[in-house]
PDB file of C-alpha atoms in Angstrom:
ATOM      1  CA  UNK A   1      14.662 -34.542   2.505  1.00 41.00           C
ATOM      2  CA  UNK A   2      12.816 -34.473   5.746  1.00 39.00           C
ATOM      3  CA  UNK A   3      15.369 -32.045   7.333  1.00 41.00           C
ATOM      4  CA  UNK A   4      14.648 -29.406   4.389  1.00 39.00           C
ATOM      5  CA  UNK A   5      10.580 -30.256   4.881  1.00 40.00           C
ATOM      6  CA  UNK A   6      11.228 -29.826   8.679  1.00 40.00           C
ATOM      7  CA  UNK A   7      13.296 -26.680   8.233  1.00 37.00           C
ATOM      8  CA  UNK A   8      10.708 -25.150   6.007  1.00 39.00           C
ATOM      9  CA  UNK A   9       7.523 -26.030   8.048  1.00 38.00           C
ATOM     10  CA  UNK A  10       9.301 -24.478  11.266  1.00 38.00           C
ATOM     11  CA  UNK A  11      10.176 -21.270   9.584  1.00 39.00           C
ATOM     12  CA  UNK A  12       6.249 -20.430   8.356  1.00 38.00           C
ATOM     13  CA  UNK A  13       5.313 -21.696  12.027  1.00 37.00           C
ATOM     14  CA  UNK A  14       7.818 -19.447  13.693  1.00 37.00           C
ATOM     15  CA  UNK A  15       6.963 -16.624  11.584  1.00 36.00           C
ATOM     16  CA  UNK A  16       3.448 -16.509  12.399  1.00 35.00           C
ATOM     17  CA  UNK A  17       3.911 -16.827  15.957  1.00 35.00           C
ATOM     18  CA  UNK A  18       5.935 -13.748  17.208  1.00 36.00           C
ATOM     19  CA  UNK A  19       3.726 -10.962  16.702  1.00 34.00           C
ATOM     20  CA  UNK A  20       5.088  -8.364  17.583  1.00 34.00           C
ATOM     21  CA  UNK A  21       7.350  -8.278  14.421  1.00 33.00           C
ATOM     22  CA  UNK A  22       4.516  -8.842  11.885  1.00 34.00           C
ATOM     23  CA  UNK A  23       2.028  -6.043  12.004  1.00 36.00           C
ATOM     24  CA  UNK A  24       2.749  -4.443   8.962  1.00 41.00           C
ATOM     25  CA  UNK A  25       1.667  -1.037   8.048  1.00 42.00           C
ATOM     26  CA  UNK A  26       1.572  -0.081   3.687  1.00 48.00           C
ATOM     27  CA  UNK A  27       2.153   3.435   2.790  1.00 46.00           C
ATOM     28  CA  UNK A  28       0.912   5.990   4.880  1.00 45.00           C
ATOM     29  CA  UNK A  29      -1.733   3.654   6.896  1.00 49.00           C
ATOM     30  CA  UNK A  30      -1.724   0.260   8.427  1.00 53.00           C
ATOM     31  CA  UNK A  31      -3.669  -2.920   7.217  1.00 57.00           C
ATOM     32  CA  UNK A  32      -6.123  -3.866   9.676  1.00 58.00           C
ATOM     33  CA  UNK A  33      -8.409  -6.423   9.436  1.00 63.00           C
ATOM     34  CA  UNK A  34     -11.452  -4.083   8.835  1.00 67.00           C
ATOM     35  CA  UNK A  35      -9.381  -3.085   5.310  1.00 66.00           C
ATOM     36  CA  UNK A  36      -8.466  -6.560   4.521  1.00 67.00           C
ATOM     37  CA  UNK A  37     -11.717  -7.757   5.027  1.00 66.00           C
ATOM     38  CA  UNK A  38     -13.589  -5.279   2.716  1.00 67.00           C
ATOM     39  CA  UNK A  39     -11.031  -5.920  -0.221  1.00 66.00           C
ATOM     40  CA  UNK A  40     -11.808  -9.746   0.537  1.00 64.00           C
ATOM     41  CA  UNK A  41     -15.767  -9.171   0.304  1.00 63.00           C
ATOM     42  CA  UNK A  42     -16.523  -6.696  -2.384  1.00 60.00           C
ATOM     43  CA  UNK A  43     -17.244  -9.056  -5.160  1.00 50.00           C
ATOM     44  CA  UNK A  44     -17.137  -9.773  -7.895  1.00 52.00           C
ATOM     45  CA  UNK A  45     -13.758  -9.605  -7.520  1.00 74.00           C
ATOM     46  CA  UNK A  46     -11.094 -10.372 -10.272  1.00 83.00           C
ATOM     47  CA  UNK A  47      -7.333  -9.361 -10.094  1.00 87.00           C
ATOM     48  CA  UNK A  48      -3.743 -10.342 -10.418  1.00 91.00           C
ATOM     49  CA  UNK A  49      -2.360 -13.715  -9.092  1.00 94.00           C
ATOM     50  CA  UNK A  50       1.104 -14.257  -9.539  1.00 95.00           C
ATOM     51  CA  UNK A  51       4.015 -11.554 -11.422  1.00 96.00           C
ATOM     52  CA  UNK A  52       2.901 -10.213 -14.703  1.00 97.00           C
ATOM     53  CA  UNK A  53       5.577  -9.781 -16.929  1.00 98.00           C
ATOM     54  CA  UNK A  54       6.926  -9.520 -20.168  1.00 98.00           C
ATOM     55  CA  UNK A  55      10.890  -9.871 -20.552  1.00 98.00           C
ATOM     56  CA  UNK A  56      13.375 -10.053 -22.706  1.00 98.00           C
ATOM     57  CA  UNK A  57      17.274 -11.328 -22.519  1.00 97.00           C
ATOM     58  CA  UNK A  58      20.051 -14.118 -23.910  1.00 96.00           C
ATOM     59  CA  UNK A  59      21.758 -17.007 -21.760  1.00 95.00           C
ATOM     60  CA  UNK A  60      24.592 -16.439 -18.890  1.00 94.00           C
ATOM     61  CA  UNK A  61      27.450 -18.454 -19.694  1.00 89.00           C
ATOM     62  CA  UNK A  62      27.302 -19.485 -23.724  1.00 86.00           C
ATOM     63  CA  UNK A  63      27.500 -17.170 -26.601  1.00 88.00           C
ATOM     64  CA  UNK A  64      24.548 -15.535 -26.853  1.00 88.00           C
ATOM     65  CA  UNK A  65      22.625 -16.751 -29.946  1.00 91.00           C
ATOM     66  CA  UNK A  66      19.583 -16.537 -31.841  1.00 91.00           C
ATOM     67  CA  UNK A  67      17.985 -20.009 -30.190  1.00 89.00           C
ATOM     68  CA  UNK A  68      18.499 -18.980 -26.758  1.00 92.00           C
ATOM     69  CA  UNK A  69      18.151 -15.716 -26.474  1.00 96.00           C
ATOM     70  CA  UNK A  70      14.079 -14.831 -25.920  1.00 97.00           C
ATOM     71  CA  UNK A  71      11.192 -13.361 -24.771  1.00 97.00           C
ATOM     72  CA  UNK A  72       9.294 -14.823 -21.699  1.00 98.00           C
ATOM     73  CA  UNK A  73       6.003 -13.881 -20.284  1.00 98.00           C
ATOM     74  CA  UNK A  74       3.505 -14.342 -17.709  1.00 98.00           C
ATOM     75  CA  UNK A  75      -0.070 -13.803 -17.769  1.00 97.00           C
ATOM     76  CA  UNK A  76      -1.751 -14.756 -14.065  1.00 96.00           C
ATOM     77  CA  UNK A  77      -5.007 -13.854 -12.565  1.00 95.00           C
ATOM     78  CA  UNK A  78      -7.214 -14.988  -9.701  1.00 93.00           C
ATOM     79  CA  UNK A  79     -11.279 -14.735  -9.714  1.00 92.00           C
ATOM     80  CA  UNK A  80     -13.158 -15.299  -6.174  1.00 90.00           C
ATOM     81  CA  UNK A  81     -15.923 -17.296  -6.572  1.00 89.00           C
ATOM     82  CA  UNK A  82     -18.124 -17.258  -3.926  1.00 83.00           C
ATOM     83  CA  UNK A  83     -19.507 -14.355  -2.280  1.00 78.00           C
ATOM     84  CA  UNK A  84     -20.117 -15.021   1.442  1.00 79.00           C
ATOM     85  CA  UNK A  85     -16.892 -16.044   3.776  1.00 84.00           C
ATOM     86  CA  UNK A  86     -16.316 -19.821   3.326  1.00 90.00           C
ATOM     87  CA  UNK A  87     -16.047 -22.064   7.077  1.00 92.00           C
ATOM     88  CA  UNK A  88     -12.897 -21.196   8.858  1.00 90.00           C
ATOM     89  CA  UNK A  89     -12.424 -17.243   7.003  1.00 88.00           C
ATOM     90  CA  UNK A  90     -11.484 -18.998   3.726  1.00 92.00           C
ATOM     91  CA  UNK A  91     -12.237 -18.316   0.297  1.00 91.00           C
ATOM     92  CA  UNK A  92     -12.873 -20.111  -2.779  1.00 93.00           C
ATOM     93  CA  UNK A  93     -11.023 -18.711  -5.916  1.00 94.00           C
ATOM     94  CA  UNK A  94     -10.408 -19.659  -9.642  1.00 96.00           C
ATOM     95  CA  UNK A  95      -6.354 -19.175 -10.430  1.00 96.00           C
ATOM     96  CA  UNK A  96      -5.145 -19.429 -13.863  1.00 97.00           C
ATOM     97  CA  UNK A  97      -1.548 -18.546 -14.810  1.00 97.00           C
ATOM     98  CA  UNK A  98      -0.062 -18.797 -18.384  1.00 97.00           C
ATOM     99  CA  UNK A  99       3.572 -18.647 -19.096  1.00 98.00           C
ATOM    100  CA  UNK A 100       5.216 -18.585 -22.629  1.00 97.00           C
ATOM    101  CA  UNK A 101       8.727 -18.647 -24.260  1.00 97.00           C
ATOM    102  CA  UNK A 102       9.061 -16.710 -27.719  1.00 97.00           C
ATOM    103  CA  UNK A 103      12.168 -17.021 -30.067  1.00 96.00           C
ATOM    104  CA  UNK A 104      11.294 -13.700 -31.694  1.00 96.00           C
ATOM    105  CA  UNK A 105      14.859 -13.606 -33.161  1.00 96.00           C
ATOM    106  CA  UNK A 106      14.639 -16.430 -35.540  1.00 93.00           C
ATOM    107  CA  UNK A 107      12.529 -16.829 -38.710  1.00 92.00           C
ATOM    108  CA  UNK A 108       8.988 -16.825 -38.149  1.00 91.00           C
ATOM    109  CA  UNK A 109       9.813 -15.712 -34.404  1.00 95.00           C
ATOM    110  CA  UNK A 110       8.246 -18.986 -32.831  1.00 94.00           C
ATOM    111  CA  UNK A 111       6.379 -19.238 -29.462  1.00 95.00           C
ATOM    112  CA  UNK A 112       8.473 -22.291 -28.416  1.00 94.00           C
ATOM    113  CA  UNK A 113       6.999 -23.392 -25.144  1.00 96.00           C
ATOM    114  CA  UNK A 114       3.604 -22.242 -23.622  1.00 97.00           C
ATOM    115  CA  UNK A 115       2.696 -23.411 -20.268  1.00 98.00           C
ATOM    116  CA  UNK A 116      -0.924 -23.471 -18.774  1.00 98.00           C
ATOM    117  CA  UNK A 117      -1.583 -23.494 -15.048  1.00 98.00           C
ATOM    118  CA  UNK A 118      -5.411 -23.284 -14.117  1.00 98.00           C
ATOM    119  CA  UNK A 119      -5.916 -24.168 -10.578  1.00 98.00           C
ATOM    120  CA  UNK A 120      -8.556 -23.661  -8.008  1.00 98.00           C
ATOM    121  CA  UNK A 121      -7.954 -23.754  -4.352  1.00 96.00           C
ATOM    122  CA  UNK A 122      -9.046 -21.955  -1.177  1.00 96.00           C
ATOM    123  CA  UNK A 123      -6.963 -18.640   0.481  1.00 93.00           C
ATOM    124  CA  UNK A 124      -7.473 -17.741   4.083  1.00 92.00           C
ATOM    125  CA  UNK A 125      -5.665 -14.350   5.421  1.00 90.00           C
ATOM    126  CA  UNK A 126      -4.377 -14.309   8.216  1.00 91.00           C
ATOM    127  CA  UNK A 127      -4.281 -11.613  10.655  1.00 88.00           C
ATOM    128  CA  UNK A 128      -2.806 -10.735  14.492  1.00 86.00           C
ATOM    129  CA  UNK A 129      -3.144  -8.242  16.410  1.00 81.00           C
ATOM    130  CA  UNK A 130      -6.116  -6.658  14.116  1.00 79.00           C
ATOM    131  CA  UNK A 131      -3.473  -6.340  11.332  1.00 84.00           C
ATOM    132  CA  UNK A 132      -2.688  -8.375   8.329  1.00 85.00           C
ATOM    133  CA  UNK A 133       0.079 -10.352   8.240  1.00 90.00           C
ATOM    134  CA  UNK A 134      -0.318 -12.782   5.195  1.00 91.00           C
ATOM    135  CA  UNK A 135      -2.231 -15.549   3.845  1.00 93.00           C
ATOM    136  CA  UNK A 136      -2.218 -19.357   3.407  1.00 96.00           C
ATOM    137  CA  UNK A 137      -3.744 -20.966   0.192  1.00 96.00           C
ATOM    138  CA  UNK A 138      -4.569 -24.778  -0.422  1.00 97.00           C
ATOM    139  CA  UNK A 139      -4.632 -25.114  -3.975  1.00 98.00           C
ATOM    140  CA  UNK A 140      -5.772 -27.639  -6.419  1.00 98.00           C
ATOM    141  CA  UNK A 141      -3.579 -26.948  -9.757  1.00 98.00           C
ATOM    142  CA  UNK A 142      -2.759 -28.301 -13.004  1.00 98.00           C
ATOM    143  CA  UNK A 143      -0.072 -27.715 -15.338  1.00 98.00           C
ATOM    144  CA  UNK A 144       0.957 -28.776 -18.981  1.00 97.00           C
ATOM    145  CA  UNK A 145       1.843 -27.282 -22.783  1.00 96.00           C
ATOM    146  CA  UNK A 146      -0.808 -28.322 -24.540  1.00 93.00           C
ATOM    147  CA  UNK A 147       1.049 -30.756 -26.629  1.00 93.00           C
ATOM    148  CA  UNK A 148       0.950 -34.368 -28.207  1.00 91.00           C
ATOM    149  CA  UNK A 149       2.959 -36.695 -28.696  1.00 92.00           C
ATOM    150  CA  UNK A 150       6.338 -37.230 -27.370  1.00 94.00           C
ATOM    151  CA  UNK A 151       6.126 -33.327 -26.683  1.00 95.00           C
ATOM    152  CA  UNK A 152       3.291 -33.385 -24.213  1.00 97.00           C
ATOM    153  CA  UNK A 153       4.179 -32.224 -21.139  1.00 97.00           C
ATOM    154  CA  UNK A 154       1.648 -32.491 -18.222  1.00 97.00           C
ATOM    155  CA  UNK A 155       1.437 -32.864 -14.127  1.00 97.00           C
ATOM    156  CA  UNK A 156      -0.613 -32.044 -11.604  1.00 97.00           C
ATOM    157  CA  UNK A 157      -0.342 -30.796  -7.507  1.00 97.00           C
ATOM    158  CA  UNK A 158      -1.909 -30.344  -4.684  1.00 98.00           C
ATOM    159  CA  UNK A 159       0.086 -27.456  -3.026  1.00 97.00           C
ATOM    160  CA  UNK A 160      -0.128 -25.822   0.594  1.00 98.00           C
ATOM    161  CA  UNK A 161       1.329 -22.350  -0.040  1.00 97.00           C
ATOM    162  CA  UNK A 162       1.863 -19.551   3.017  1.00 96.00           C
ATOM    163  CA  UNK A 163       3.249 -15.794   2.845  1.00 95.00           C
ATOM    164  CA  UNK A 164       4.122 -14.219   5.499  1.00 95.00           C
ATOM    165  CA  UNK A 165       4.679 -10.563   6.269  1.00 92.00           C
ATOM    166  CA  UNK A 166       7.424 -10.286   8.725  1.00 93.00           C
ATOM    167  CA  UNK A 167       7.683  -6.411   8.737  1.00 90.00           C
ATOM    168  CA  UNK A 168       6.877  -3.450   6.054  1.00 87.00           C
ATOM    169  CA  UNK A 169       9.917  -4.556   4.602  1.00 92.00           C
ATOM    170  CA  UNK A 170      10.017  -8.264   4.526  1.00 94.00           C
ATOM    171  CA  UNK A 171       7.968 -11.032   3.213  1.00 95.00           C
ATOM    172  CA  UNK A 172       9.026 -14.544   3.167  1.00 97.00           C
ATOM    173  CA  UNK A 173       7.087 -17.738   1.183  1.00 97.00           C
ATOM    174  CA  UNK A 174       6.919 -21.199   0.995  1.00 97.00           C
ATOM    175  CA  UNK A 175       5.077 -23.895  -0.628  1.00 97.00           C
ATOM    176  CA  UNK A 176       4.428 -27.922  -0.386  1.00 97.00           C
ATOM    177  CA  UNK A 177       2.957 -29.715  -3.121  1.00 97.00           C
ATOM    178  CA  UNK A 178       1.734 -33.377  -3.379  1.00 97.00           C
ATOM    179  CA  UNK A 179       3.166 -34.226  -7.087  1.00 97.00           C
ATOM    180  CA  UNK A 180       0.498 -36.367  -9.085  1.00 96.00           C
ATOM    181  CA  UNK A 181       2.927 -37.233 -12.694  1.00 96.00           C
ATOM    182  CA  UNK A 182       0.546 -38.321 -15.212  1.00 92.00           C
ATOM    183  CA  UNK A 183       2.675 -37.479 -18.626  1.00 91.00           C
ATOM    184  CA  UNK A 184       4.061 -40.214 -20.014  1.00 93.00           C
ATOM    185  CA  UNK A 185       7.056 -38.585 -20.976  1.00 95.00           C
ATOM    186  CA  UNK A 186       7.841 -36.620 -17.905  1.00 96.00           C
ATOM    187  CA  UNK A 187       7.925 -39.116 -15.283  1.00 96.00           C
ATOM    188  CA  UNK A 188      11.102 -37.507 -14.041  1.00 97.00           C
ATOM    189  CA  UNK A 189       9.637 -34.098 -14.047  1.00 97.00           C
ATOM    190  CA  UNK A 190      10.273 -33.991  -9.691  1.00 97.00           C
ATOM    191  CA  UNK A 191      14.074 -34.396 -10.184  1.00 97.00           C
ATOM    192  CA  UNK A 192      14.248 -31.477 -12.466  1.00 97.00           C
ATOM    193  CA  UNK A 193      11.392 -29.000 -11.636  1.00 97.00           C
ATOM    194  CA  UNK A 194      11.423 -29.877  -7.882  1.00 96.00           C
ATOM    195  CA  UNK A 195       8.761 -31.059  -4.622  1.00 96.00           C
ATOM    196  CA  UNK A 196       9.066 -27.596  -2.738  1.00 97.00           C
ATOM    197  CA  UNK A 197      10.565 -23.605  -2.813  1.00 97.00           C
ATOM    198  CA  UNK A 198      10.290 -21.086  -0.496  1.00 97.00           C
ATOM    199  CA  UNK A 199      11.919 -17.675  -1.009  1.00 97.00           C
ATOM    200  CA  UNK A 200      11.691 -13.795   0.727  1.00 96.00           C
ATOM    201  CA  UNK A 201      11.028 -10.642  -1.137  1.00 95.00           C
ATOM    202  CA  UNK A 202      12.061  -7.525   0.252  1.00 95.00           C
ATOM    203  CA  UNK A 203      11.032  -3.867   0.029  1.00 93.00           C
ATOM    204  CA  UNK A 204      12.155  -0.193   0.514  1.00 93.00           C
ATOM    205  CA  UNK A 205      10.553   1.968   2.700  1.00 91.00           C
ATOM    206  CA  UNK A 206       9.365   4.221  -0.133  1.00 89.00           C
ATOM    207  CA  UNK A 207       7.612   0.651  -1.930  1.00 88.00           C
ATOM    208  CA  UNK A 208       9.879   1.570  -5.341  1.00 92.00           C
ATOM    209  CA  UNK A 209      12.490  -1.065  -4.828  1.00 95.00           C
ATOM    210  CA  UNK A 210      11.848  -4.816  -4.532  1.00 95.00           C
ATOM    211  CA  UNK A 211      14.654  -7.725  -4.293  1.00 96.00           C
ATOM    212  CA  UNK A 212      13.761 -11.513  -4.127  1.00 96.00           C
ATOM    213  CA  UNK A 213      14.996 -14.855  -4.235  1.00 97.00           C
ATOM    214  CA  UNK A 214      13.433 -17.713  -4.893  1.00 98.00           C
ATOM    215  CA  UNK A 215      14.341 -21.265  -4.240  1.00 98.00           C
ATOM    216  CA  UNK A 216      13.177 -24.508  -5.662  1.00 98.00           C
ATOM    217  CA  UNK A 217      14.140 -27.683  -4.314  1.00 97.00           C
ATOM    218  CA  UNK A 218      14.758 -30.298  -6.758  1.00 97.00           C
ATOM    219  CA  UNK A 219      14.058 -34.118  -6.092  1.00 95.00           C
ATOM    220  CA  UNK A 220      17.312 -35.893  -4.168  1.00 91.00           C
ATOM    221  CA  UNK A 221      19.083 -35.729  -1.373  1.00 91.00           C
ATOM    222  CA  UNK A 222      21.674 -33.163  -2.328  1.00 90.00           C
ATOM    223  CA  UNK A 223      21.637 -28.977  -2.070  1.00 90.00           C
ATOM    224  CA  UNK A 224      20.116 -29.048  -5.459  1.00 94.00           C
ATOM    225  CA  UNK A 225      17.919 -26.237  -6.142  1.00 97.00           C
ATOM    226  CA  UNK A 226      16.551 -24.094  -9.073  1.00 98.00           C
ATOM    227  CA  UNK A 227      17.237 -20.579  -8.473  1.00 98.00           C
ATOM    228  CA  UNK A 228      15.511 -17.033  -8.985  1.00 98.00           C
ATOM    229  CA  UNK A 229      16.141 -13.603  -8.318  1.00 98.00           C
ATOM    230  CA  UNK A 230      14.323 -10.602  -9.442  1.00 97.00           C
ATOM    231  CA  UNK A 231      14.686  -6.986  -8.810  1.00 97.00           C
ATOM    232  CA  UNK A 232      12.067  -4.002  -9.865  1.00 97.00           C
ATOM    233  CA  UNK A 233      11.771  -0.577  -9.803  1.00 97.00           C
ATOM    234  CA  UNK A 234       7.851   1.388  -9.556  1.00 95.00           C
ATOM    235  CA  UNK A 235       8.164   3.650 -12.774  1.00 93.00           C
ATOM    236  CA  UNK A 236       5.877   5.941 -10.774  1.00 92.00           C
ATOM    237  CA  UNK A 237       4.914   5.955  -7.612  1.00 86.00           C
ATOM    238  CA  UNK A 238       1.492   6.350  -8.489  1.00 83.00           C
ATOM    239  CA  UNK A 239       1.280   3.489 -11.337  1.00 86.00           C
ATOM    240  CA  UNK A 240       1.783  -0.147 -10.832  1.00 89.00           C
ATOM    241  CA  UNK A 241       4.611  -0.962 -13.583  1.00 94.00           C
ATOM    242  CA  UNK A 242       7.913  -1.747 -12.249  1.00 97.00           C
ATOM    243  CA  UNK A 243      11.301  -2.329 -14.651  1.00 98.00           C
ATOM    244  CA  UNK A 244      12.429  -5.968 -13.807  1.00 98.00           C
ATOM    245  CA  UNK A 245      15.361  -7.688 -13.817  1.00 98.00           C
ATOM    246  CA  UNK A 246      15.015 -11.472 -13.564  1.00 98.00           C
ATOM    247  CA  UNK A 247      17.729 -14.136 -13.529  1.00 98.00           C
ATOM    248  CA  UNK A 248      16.885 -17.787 -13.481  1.00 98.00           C
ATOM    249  CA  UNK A 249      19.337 -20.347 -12.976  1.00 97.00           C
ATOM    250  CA  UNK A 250      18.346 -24.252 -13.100  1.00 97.00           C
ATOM    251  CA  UNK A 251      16.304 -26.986 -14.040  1.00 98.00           C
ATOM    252  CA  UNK A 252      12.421 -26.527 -15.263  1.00 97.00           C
ATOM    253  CA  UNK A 253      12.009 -23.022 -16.344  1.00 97.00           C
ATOM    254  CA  UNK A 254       9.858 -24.592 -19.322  1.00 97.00           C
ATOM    255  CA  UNK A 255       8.083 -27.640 -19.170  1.00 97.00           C
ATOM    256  CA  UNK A 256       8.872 -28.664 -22.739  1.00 97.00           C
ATOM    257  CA  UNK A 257      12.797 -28.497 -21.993  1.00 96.00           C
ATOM    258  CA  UNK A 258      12.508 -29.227 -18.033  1.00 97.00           C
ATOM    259  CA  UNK A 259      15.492 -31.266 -18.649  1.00 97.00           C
ATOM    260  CA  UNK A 260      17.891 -28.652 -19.631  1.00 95.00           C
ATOM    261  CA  UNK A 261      19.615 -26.685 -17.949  1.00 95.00           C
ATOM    262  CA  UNK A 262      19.012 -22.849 -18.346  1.00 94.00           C
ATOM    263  CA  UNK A 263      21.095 -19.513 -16.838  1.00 96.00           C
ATOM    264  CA  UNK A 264      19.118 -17.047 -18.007  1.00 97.00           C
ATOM    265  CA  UNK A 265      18.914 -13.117 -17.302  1.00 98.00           C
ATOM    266  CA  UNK A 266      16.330 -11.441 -19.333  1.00 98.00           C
ATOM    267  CA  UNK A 267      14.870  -7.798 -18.439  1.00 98.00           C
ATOM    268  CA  UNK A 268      11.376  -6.040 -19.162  1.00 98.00           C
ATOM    269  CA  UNK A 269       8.045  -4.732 -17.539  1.00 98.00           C
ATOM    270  CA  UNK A 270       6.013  -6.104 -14.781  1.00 97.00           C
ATOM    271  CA  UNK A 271       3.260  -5.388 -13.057  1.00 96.00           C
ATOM    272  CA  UNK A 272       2.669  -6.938  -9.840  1.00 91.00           C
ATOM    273  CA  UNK A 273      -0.199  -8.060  -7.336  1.00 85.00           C
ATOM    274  CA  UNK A 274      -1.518  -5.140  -5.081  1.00 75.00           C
ATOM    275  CA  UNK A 275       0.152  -6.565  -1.668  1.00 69.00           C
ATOM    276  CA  UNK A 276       2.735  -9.337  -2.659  1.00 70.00           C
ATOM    277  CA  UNK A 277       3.284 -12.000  -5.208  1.00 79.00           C
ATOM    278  CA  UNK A 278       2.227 -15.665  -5.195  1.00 86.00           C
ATOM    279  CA  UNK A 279       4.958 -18.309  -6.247  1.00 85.00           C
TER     280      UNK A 279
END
């Protein structure tokens, strides 16, 4: 485990360093830290956090049925919540990210798992050069479904999280978290919904294509990892609605069922942060 932690800390590190590769220029103009700044600072501000989505697809592998094929969705924002800079450029925000599971094929089309994720944490951006590059966030989050009894689901993190533009084109992430398990009947939740993930999305030159992968390390010494790759297409160049294609394959998708195993590919709408998307 320390050789993946090691491999993953060097990577962010090395990415930041080289600047030369990382001054990244978006559409027409380039992001300096004038720009970045003023986006930062006019407050109140309230926007989108992670991928907003809403998807629809069956399983990879078995038959496709009624019980697992579904609709899942994601609902994520972020709220700043203080209005001058923070010491050390940082700021404080609010995050809150809600992701369900519907069965809208059987009777009574049942929301099977809903997952809430409030969290609040502070961001710092990080620029070279006079142009932005990416950000780093320390973030204070929670996570459970709301349940009782022997289907109550619940943990909580603290998680260092860092993305890093390393050209117009490429952006790779990473994120730590300090696991603190306090549901009693998810003890094992680390060996199934993992202690780290980093990941890359890339871009097109015209910003209308987007390809990532995501990688979640799961508890254990072996090259165990939850895995998830997503493609979109901008509708419009003008709008911010993208058709996506996403295809999960692993442990933890859902924290009711972390335990089972899912291959899923499911295909909707999203609608995505202005920049790039937290993980």
């Amino acid at each position: 485990m320390k050789r993946f932690l090691l491999i993953f800390i060097t990577a962010i590190v090395a990415s930041i360093i080289p600047a030369g590769a990382q001054i990244l220029t978006y559409g027409d103009g380039a992001l300096d830290t004038d720009s970045i700044k003023r986006d930062f600072s006019n407050q109140p501000y309230f926007g989108l956090y992670k991928d907003n989505y809403f998807i629809f697809g069956p399983s990879v592998g078995p038959p496709a049925t009624k019980q697992n094929t579904n609709i899942k969705f994601q609902i994520s924002i972020a709220q700043r919540l203080t209005r001058a800079t923070l010491p050390w450029g940082t700021y404080l925000y609010l995050f809150y990210s809600q992701k369900c599971f519907w069965n809208v094929l059987e009777n009574s089309m049942p929301m099977t798992d809903l997952n809430f994720n409030p969290g609040i944490g502070l961001t710092k951006p990080l620029f070279v050069k006079n142009r932005y590059i990416g950000k780093v966030s320390l973030i204070i989050e929670h996570e459970s479904n709301g349940r009782d009894s022997i289907w109550s689901r619940s943990w909580n993190k603290v998680s260092l999280s860092a993305n890093i533009m390393l050209s117009r084109n490429l952006m790779v992430h990473g994120k730590l978290w300090i696991p603190i398990v306090d549901g009693m009947n998810n003890q094992d939740i680390l060996k199934y919904s993992g202690i780290f993930q980093t990941g890359f999305q890339a871009i097109t030159n015209n910003r209308r294509f987007n390809f990532g992968v995501t990688l979640v390390k799961r508890q254990g010494w072996n090259l165990n990892f939850n895995t998830i790759v997503d493609v979109s297409f901008r509708i419009l160049k003008s709008d911010n609605q993208f058709l996506y294609l996403q295809y999960y394959n692993g442990y933890g998708e859902g924290l009711l069922d972390y335990k089972q195993f899912h291959s899923q590919l499911r295909l909707g709408l999203l609608i995505k942060p202005k920049l790039f998307s937290e993980f």
